[in-house]
C-alpha positions as MATLAB code, in Angstrom:
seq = 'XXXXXXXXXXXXXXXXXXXXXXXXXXXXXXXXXXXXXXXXXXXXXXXXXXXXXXXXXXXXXXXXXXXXXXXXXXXXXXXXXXXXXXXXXXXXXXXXXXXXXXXXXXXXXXXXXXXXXXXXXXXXXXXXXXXXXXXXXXXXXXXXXXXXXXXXXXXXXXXXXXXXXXXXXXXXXXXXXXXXXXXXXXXXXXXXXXXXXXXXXXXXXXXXXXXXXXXXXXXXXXXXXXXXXXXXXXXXXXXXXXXXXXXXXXXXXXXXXXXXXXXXXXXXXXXXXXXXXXXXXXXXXXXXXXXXXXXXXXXXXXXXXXXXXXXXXXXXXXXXXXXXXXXXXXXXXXXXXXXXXXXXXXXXXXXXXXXXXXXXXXXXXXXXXXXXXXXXXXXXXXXXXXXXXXXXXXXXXXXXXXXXXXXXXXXXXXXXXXXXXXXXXXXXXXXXXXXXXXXXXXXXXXXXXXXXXXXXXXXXXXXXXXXXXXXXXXXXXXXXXXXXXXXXXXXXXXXXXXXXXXXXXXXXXXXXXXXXXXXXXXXXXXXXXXXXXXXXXXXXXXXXXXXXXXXXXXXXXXXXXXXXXXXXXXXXXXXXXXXXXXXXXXXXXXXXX';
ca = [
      73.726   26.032   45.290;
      72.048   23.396   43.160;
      69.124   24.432   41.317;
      66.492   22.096   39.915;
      65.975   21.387   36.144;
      62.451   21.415   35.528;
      61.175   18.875   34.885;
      64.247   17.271   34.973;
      71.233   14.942   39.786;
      74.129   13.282   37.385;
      75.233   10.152   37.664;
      78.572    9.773   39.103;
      81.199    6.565   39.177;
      81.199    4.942   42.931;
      77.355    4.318   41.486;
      76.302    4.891   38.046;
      72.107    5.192   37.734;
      71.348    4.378   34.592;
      67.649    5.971   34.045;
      64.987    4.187   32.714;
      63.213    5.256   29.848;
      60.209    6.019   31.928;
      58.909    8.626   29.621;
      58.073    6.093   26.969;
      54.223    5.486   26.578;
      52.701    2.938   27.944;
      49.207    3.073   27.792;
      48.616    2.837   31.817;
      50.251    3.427   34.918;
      49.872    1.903   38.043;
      52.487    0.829   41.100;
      52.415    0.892   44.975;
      54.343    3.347   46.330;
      55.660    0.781   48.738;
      56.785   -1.428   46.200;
      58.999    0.873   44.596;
      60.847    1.942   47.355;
      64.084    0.113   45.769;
      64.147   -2.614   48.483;
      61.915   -4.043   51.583;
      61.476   -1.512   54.429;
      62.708   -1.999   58.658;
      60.468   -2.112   60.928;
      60.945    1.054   62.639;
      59.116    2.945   65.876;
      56.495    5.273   65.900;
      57.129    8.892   66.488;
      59.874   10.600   67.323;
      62.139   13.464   65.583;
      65.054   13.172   62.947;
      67.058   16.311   62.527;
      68.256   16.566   58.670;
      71.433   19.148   57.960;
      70.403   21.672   55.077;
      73.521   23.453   53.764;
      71.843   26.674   51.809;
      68.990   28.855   53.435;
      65.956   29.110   51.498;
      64.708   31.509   49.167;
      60.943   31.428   48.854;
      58.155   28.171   49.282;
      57.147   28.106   45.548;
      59.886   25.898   43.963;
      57.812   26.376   40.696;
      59.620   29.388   40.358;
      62.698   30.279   38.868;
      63.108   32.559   42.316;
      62.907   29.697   44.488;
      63.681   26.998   42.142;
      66.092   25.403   44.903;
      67.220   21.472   45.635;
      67.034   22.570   49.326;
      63.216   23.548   49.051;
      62.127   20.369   46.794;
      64.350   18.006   49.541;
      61.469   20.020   52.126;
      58.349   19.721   49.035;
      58.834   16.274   48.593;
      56.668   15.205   51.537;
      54.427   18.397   51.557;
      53.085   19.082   48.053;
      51.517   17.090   45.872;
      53.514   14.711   43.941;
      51.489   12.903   40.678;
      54.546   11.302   40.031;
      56.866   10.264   42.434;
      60.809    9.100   41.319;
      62.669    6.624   43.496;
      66.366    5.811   43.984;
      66.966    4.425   40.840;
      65.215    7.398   39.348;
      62.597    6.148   38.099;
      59.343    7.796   38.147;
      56.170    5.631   39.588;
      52.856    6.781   40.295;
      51.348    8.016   43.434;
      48.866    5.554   43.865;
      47.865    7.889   47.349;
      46.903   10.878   45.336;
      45.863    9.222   42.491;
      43.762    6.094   41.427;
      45.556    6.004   38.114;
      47.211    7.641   35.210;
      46.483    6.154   31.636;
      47.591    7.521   28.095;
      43.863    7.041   26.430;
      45.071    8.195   23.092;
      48.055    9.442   21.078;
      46.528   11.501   18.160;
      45.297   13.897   20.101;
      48.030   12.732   22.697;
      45.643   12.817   25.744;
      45.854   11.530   29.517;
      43.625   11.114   31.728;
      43.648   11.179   35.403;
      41.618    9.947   38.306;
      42.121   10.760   41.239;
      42.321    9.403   44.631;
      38.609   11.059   46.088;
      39.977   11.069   49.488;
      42.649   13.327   48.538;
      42.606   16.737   50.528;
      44.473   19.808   51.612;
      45.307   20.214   55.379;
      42.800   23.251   55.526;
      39.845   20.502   54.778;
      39.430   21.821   51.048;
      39.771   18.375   48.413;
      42.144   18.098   45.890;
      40.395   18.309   42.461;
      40.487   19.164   38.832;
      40.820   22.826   39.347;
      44.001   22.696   41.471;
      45.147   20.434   38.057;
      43.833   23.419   35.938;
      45.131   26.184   37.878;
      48.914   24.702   38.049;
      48.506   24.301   34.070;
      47.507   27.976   33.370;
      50.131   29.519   35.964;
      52.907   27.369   33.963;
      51.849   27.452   30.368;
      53.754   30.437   29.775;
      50.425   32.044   28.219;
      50.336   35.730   27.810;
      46.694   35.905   28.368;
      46.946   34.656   32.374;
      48.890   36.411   34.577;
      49.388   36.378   38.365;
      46.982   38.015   40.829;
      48.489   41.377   40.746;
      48.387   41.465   36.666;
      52.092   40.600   36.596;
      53.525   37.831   34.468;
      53.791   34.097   36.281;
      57.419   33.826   37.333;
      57.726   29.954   35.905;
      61.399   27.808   36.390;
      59.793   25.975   33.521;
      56.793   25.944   31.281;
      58.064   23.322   29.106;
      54.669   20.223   28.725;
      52.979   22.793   30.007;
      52.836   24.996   27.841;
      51.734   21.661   24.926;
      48.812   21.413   26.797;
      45.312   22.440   24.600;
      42.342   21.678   27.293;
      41.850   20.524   30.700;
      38.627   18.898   31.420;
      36.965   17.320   34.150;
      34.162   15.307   35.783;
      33.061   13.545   38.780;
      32.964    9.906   38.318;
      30.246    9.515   41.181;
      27.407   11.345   39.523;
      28.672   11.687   35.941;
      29.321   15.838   36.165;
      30.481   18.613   37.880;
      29.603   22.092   39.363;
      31.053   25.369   37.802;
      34.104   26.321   40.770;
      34.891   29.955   41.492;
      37.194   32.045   38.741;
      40.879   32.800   40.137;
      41.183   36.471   39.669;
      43.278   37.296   37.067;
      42.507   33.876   35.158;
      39.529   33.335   32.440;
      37.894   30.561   33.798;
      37.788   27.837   30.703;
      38.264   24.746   32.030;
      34.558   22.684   31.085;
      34.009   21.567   34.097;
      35.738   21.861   37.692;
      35.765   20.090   41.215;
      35.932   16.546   39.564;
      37.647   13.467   40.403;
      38.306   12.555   36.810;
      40.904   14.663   34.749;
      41.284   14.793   31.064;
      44.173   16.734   29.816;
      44.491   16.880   25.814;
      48.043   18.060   24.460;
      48.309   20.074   21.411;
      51.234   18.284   20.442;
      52.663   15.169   21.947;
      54.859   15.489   25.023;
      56.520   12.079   25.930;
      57.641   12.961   29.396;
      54.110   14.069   30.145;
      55.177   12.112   33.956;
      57.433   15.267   35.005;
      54.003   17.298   34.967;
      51.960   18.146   38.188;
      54.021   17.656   40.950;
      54.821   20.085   43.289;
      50.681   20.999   42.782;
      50.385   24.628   44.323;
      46.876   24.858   45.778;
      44.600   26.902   43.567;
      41.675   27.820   45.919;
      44.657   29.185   47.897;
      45.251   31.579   44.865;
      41.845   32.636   44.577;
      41.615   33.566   48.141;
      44.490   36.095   47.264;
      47.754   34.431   47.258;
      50.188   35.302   44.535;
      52.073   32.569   42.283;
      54.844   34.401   42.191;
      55.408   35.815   46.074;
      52.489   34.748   48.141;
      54.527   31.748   49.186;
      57.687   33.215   50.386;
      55.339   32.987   53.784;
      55.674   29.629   54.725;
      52.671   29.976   56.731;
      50.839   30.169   53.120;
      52.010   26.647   52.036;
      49.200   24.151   52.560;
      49.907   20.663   52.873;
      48.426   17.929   50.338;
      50.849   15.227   51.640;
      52.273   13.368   54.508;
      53.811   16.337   56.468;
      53.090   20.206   56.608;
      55.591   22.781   57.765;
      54.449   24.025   61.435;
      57.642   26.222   61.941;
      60.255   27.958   60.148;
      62.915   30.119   61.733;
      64.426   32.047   58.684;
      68.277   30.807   58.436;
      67.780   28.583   60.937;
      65.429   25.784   60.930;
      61.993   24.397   59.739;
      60.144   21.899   61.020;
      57.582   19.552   59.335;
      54.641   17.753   61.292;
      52.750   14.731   60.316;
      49.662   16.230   58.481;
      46.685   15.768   60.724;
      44.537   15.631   57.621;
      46.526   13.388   55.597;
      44.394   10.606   54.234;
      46.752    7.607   53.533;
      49.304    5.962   55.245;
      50.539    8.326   57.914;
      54.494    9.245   58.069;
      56.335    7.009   60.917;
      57.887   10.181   62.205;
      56.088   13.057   64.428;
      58.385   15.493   63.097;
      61.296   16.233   60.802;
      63.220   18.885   61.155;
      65.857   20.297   58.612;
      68.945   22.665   60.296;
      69.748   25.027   57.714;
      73.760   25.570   57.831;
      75.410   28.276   56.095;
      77.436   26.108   54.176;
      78.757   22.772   53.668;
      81.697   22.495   56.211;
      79.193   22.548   59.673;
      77.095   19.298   57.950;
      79.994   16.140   59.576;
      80.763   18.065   62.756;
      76.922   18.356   63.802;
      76.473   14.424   62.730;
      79.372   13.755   64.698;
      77.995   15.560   68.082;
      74.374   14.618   67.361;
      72.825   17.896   66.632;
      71.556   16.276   63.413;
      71.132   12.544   62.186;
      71.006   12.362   58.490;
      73.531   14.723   56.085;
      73.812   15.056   52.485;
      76.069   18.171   51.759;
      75.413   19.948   48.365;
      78.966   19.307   47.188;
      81.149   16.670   48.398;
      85.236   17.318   48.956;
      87.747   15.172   50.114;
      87.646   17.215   53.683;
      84.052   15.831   54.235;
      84.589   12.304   52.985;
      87.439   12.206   55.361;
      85.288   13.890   58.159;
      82.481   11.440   57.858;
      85.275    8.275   57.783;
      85.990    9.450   61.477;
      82.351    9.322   62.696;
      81.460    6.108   64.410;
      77.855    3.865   64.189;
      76.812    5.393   61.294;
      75.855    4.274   57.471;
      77.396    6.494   54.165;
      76.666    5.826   50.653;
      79.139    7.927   48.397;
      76.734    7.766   44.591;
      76.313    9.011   41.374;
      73.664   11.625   41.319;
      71.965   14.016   38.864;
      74.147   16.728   38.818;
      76.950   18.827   37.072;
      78.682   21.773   38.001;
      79.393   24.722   35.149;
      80.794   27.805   34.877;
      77.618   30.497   32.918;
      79.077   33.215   30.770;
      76.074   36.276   31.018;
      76.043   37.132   27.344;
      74.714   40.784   28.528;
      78.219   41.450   28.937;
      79.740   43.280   25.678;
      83.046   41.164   26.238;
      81.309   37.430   27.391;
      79.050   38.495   23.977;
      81.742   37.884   21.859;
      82.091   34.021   21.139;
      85.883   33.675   21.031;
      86.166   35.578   24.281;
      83.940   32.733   25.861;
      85.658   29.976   23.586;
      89.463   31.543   24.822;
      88.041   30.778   28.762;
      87.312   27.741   27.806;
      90.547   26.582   26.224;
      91.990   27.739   28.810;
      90.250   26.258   31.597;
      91.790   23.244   33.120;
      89.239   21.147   33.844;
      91.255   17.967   34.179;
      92.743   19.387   36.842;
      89.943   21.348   38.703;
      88.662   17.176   38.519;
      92.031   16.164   39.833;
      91.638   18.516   42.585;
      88.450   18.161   44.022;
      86.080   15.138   43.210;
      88.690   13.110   42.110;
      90.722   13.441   45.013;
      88.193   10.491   45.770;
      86.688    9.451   42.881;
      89.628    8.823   40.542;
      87.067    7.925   37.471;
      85.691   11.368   37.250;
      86.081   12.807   34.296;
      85.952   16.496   32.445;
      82.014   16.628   31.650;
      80.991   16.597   27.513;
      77.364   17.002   27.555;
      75.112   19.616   28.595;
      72.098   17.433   28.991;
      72.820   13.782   29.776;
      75.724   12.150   32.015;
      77.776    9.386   31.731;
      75.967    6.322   32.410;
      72.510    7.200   31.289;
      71.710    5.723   27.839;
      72.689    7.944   24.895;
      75.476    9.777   26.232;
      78.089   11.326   24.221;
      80.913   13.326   24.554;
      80.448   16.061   22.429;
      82.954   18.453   23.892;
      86.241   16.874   22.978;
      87.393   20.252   21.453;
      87.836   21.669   25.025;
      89.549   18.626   26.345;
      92.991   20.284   26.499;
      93.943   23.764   27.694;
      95.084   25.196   24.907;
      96.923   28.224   26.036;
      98.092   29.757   22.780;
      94.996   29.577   20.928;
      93.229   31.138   23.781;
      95.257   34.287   23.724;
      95.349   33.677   19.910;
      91.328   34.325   20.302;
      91.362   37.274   22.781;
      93.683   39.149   20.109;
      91.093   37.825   17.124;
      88.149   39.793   19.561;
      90.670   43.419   19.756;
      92.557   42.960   22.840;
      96.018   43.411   23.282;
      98.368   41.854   26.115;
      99.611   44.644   28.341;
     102.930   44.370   29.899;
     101.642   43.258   33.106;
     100.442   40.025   31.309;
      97.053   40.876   30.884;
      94.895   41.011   27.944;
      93.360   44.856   27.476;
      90.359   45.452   25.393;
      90.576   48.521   22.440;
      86.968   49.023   23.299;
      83.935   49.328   25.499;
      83.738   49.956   29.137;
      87.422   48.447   29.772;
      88.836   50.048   27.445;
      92.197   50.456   27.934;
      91.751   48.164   31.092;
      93.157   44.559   32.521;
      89.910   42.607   30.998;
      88.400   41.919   34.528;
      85.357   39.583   35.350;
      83.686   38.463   38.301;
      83.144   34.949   39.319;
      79.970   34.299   41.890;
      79.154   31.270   43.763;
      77.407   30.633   46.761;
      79.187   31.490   49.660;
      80.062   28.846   51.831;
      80.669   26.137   49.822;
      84.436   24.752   49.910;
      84.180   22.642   46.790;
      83.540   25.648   44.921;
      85.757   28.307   46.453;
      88.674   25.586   45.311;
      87.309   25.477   42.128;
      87.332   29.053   42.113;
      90.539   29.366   43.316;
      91.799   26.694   40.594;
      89.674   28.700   37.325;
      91.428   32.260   38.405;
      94.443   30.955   38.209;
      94.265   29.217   34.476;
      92.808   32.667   33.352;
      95.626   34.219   34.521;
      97.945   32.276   32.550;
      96.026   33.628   29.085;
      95.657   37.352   30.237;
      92.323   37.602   32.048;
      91.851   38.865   35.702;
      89.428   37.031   37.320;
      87.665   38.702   40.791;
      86.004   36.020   42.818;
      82.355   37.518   44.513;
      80.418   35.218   46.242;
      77.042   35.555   47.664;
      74.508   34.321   49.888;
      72.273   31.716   48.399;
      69.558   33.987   48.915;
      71.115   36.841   47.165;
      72.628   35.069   44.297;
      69.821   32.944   43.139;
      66.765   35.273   44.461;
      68.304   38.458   42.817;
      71.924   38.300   41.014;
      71.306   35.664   38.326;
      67.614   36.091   37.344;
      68.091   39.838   36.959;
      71.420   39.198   35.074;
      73.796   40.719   37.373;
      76.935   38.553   37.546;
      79.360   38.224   34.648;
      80.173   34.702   35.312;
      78.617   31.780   37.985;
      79.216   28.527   39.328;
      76.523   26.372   40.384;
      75.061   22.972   39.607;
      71.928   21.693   37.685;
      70.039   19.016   39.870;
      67.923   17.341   37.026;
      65.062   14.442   37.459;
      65.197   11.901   34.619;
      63.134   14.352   32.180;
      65.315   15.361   29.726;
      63.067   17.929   28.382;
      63.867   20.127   31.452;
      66.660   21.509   29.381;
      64.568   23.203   27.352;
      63.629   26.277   29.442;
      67.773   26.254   30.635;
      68.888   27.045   26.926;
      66.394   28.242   24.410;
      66.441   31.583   23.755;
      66.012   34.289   26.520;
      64.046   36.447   24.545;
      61.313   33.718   24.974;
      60.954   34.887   28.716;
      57.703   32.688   28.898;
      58.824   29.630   28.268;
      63.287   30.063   29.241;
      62.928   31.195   32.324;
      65.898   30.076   33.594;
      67.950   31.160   30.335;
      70.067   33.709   32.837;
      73.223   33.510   30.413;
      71.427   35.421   27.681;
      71.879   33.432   24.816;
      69.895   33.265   22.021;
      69.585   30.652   18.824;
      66.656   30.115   16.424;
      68.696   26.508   15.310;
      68.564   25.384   18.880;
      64.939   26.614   20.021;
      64.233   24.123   17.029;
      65.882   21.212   18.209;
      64.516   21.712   21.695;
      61.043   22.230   21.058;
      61.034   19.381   18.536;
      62.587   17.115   21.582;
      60.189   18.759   23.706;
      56.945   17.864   21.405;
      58.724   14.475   20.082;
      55.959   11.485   20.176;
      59.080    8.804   22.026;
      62.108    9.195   23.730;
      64.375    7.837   21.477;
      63.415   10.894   19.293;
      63.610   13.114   22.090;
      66.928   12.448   22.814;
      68.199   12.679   19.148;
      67.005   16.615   19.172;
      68.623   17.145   21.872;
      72.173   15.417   21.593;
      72.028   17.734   18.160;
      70.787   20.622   20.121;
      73.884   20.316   22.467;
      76.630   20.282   19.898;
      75.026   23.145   18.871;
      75.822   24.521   22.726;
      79.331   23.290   22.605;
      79.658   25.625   19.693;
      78.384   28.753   20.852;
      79.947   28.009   24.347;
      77.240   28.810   25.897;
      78.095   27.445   29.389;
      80.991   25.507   30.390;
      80.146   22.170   32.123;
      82.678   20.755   34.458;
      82.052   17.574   36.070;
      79.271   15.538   37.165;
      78.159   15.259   40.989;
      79.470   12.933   43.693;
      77.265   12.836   46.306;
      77.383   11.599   49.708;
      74.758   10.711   52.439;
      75.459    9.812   55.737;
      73.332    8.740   58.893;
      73.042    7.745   62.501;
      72.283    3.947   62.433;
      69.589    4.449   64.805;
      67.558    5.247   62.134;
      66.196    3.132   59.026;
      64.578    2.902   55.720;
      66.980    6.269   54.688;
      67.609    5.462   50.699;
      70.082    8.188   48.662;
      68.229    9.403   45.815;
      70.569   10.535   43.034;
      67.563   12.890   41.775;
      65.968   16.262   42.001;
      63.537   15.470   44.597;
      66.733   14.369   47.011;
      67.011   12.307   50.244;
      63.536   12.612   51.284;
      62.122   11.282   48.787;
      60.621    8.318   51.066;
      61.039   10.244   54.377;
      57.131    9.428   55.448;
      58.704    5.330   55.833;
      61.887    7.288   57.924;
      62.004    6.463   61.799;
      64.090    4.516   64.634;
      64.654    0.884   64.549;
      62.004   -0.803   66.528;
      64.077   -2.804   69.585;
];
């Protein structure tokens, strides 16, 4: 499973994306959304169905969450929420110019932006989009301790980072110069000045440059004060309203949903009458269905050298093989009394062979893939550095060398036994979960149990349904160690809520490792408040040599991704960032004759 850094796919070599530095203030923003489509459009028919192959069932409808934080879900959001921002395939974020009018920076000291938007805009039940739906999605992600969901409980947030900088929220209607009080969400003070207005000010307590990541996804907050929870309501799909070109009109749990044009939508209607995503359970059923027809478009999770050579076979269709924004890594859950202990997760390290789980899988074919050094940026985005060159060799002796330094002893069946604790005179076992499923990972699996065999340490491999592993196992901390993949947009802040500290739980939601550091909570929130990118960045290059350090994670390699299609269809562009292929889906549909 990928999940989504908020607000933040890597950048592979068939197609390195270099990402702009569109964080940096300027003091307006304004584009056409069909301008920045990264090339001229097809003419294409109108109506019709294209069937889209999801690999991973779905976990909940809020992908605000870190429940339901899932790539799968945002590939479905991107054409049903609210985006302010939109990013397009050369990850670059541009402005919605259909849900908004404009987006200017009117001042840095206090930083402040304000908003206007597009007075047209509306849900599908009728109801506008306005400043309170702004307000709401502020409060419910600001990581606050004073707001809490509907039922009293804490919001469940993937990320509160920007956020959680902001000071005020104020609004107004530009037709007759003010606004009318709107109706308190229960369970929230009501403080914004003024609701239901077209014009949005929003005043940071301290500066935010990649204050573009915020409000997308907008959940719909008169929705929430009819009784709708944050953190659950919207595991019914039938509770997620539409504020863009398409709403969901059916979803058959593990199966399939089904997105409509939205009726209500008040720009340029989608070409498409329907899309429809076919949720497989797994990657290996994504080439087989192009091939027969049962879906049009793929663009597996993980890419092997089994689907590349699948897809080769398949005639009159188009496949881009990319970079995207993506890594896979192996989490160590510091809850653990032996994964606690730093040169137990610094031995699994040394002795991990990454070179060769690269060899294995993605470089089977993509020979310039290499062993991953950074936790936040990739190779080929500007200011990348290796800062992991300590674990660029197994290093098999000084990995046992560092079980013995953390009391263990090798038994005589070649396996390291702790003196202590609940193995205690015990092969020093750990799990391994992944989503089940996925072939890319079960060889990498397959590859990592065997190099921890080779320094003493049984590895069990446990993997569970997407559902169960990312809706349950990992948030609540039970797993010992996981492989998955970070799917990031080009926000680099949306580390922040990944690695500082988990005893924050406001604002590091998605901290499941349990690791804690005062030095690098610093660094982030200093990148996380810095007034320009470049200074962003510096915090938190520094912040991840502090991670290499503590191992806190292990990152393996960065994403290849491929996208294939029938060549019926046109205007399908690969997208190498969190929001995914349909990014652009409303310009999707079947050449015109």
């Amino acid at each position: 499973m990928a999940r989504i850094r908020r607000p933040f796919r890597i950048g592979a070599a068939l197609l390195v994306i270099g990402l702009a530095a569109a964080a940096c203030g300027s003091s307006s923003t304004k584009s056409s959304s069909t301008s920045t489509t990264s090339g001229s459009t097809t003419a294409v028919k109108k109506g019709g169905n294209l069937t889209f192959a999801l690999d991973e069932n779905l976990v909940g409808f809020n992908v605000n969450t870190s429940a339901a934080n899932e790539y799968v879900l945002q590939e479905i959001l991107d054409q049903v929420w609210p985006q302010s921002f939109l990013i397009n395939a050369s990850a670059t974020p541009y402005l919605n110019t259909e849900l908004l009018q404009s987006a200017s920076e009117t001042s840095t000291s206090p930083q402040t932006i304000v908003y206007k938007l597009n007075p047209k805009a509306k849900w599908s039940d009728g109801q506008p989009i306005d400043a309170w739906d702004f307000w709401y999605n502020w409060q419910a992600q600001s990581g606050a301790s004073n707001v809490t969901d509907i039922d009293g409980k804490p919001f469940d947030d993937a990320s509160t980072t920007g956020y959680n900088q902001i000071k005020s929220i104020t609004a107004a209607d530009p037709a007759s110069g003010s606004c009318a009080p709107s109706t308190a969400i229960k369970g929230i003070p009501t403080t914004i000045a003024c609701g239901n207005g077209d014009t949005i000010t929003v005043t940071f307590s301290t500066p935010f440059a990649d204050w573009r990541s915020l409000f997308g996804d907008l959940v719909p907050a008169h929705e929430v004060a009819a009784g709708t929870s944050w953190n659950s309501g919207f595991n019914d799909p039938t509770k997620v309203l539409s504020g863009s070109w398409y709403e969901i009109s059916k979803y058959t749990e593990n199966q399939s949903l089904v997105l409509t044009r939205n009726p209500q939508y008040w720009g340029t209607p989608g070409n498409l009458d329907t899309i429809t995503f076919q949720i497989f359970n797994g990657d290996t059923q994504a080439a087989p269905a192009l091939q027969n027809g049962e879906v049009q478009l793929i663009s597996p999770l993980q890419t092997d050298l089994s689907i590349v050579q699948q897809v080769k076979q398949i005639p009159a269709i188009t496949t881009k093989i990319y970079g995207g924004l993506e890594f896979q890594h192996i989490d160590f859950n510091q809850s653990d009394p032996y994964l606690a202990l730093l040169p137990v997760r610094q031995a699994i390290a040394l002795g991990t062979d990454r070179k060769q789980i690269v060899q294995r899988t993605v470089g089977e074919f993509d020979p310039s893939i290499v062993p991953l050094g950074n936790h936040m940026l990739v190779p080929g985005q500007p200011g990348y550095q290796d800062n992991g060159t300590a674990y660029e060799s197994v290093d098999v002796t000084k990995a046992k060398s560092l079980l013995e330094s953390a009391g263990m002893t090798m038994a005589s069946d070649g396996y390291f036994q702790p003196k202590t604790g609940p193995q205690a005179g015990k092969d020093l076992t750990f799990t391994i979960k992944s989503t089940s499923g996925n072939s890319l990972r079960a060889n990498i699996e397959q590859l990592f149990q065997a190099d921890m065999k080779a320094i003493g340490i049984n590895i069990q491999i446990a993997n569970e349904p997407a559902a169960t592993l990312f809706g349950t196992d990992l948030p609540k901390g039970q797993y010992q160690l996981a492989l998955f993949a970070w799917v990031s947009t080009p926000f680099e802040s949306g580390n922040q809520s990944i690695y500082c500290s988990y005893t924050n739980a406001a604002n590091c939601g998605s901290n499941w490792v349990h690791y804690a550091n005062p030095a690098v909570d610093k660094l982030l929130a200093a990148g996380a408040t810095a007034a320009s990118p470049s200074a962003e960045q510096s915090d938190f290059q520094q912040a991840d040599v502090l991670l290499w350090k503590d191992m806190v994670t292990l990152p393996l390699f960065q994403g290849v991704e491929l996208t294939a299609w029938s060549n019926n269809y046109a205007n399908i562009v690969p997208n190498p960032s969190s929001v995914g292929i349909p990014w652009n889906a409303q310009l999707w549909g079947a050449k015109a004759s």
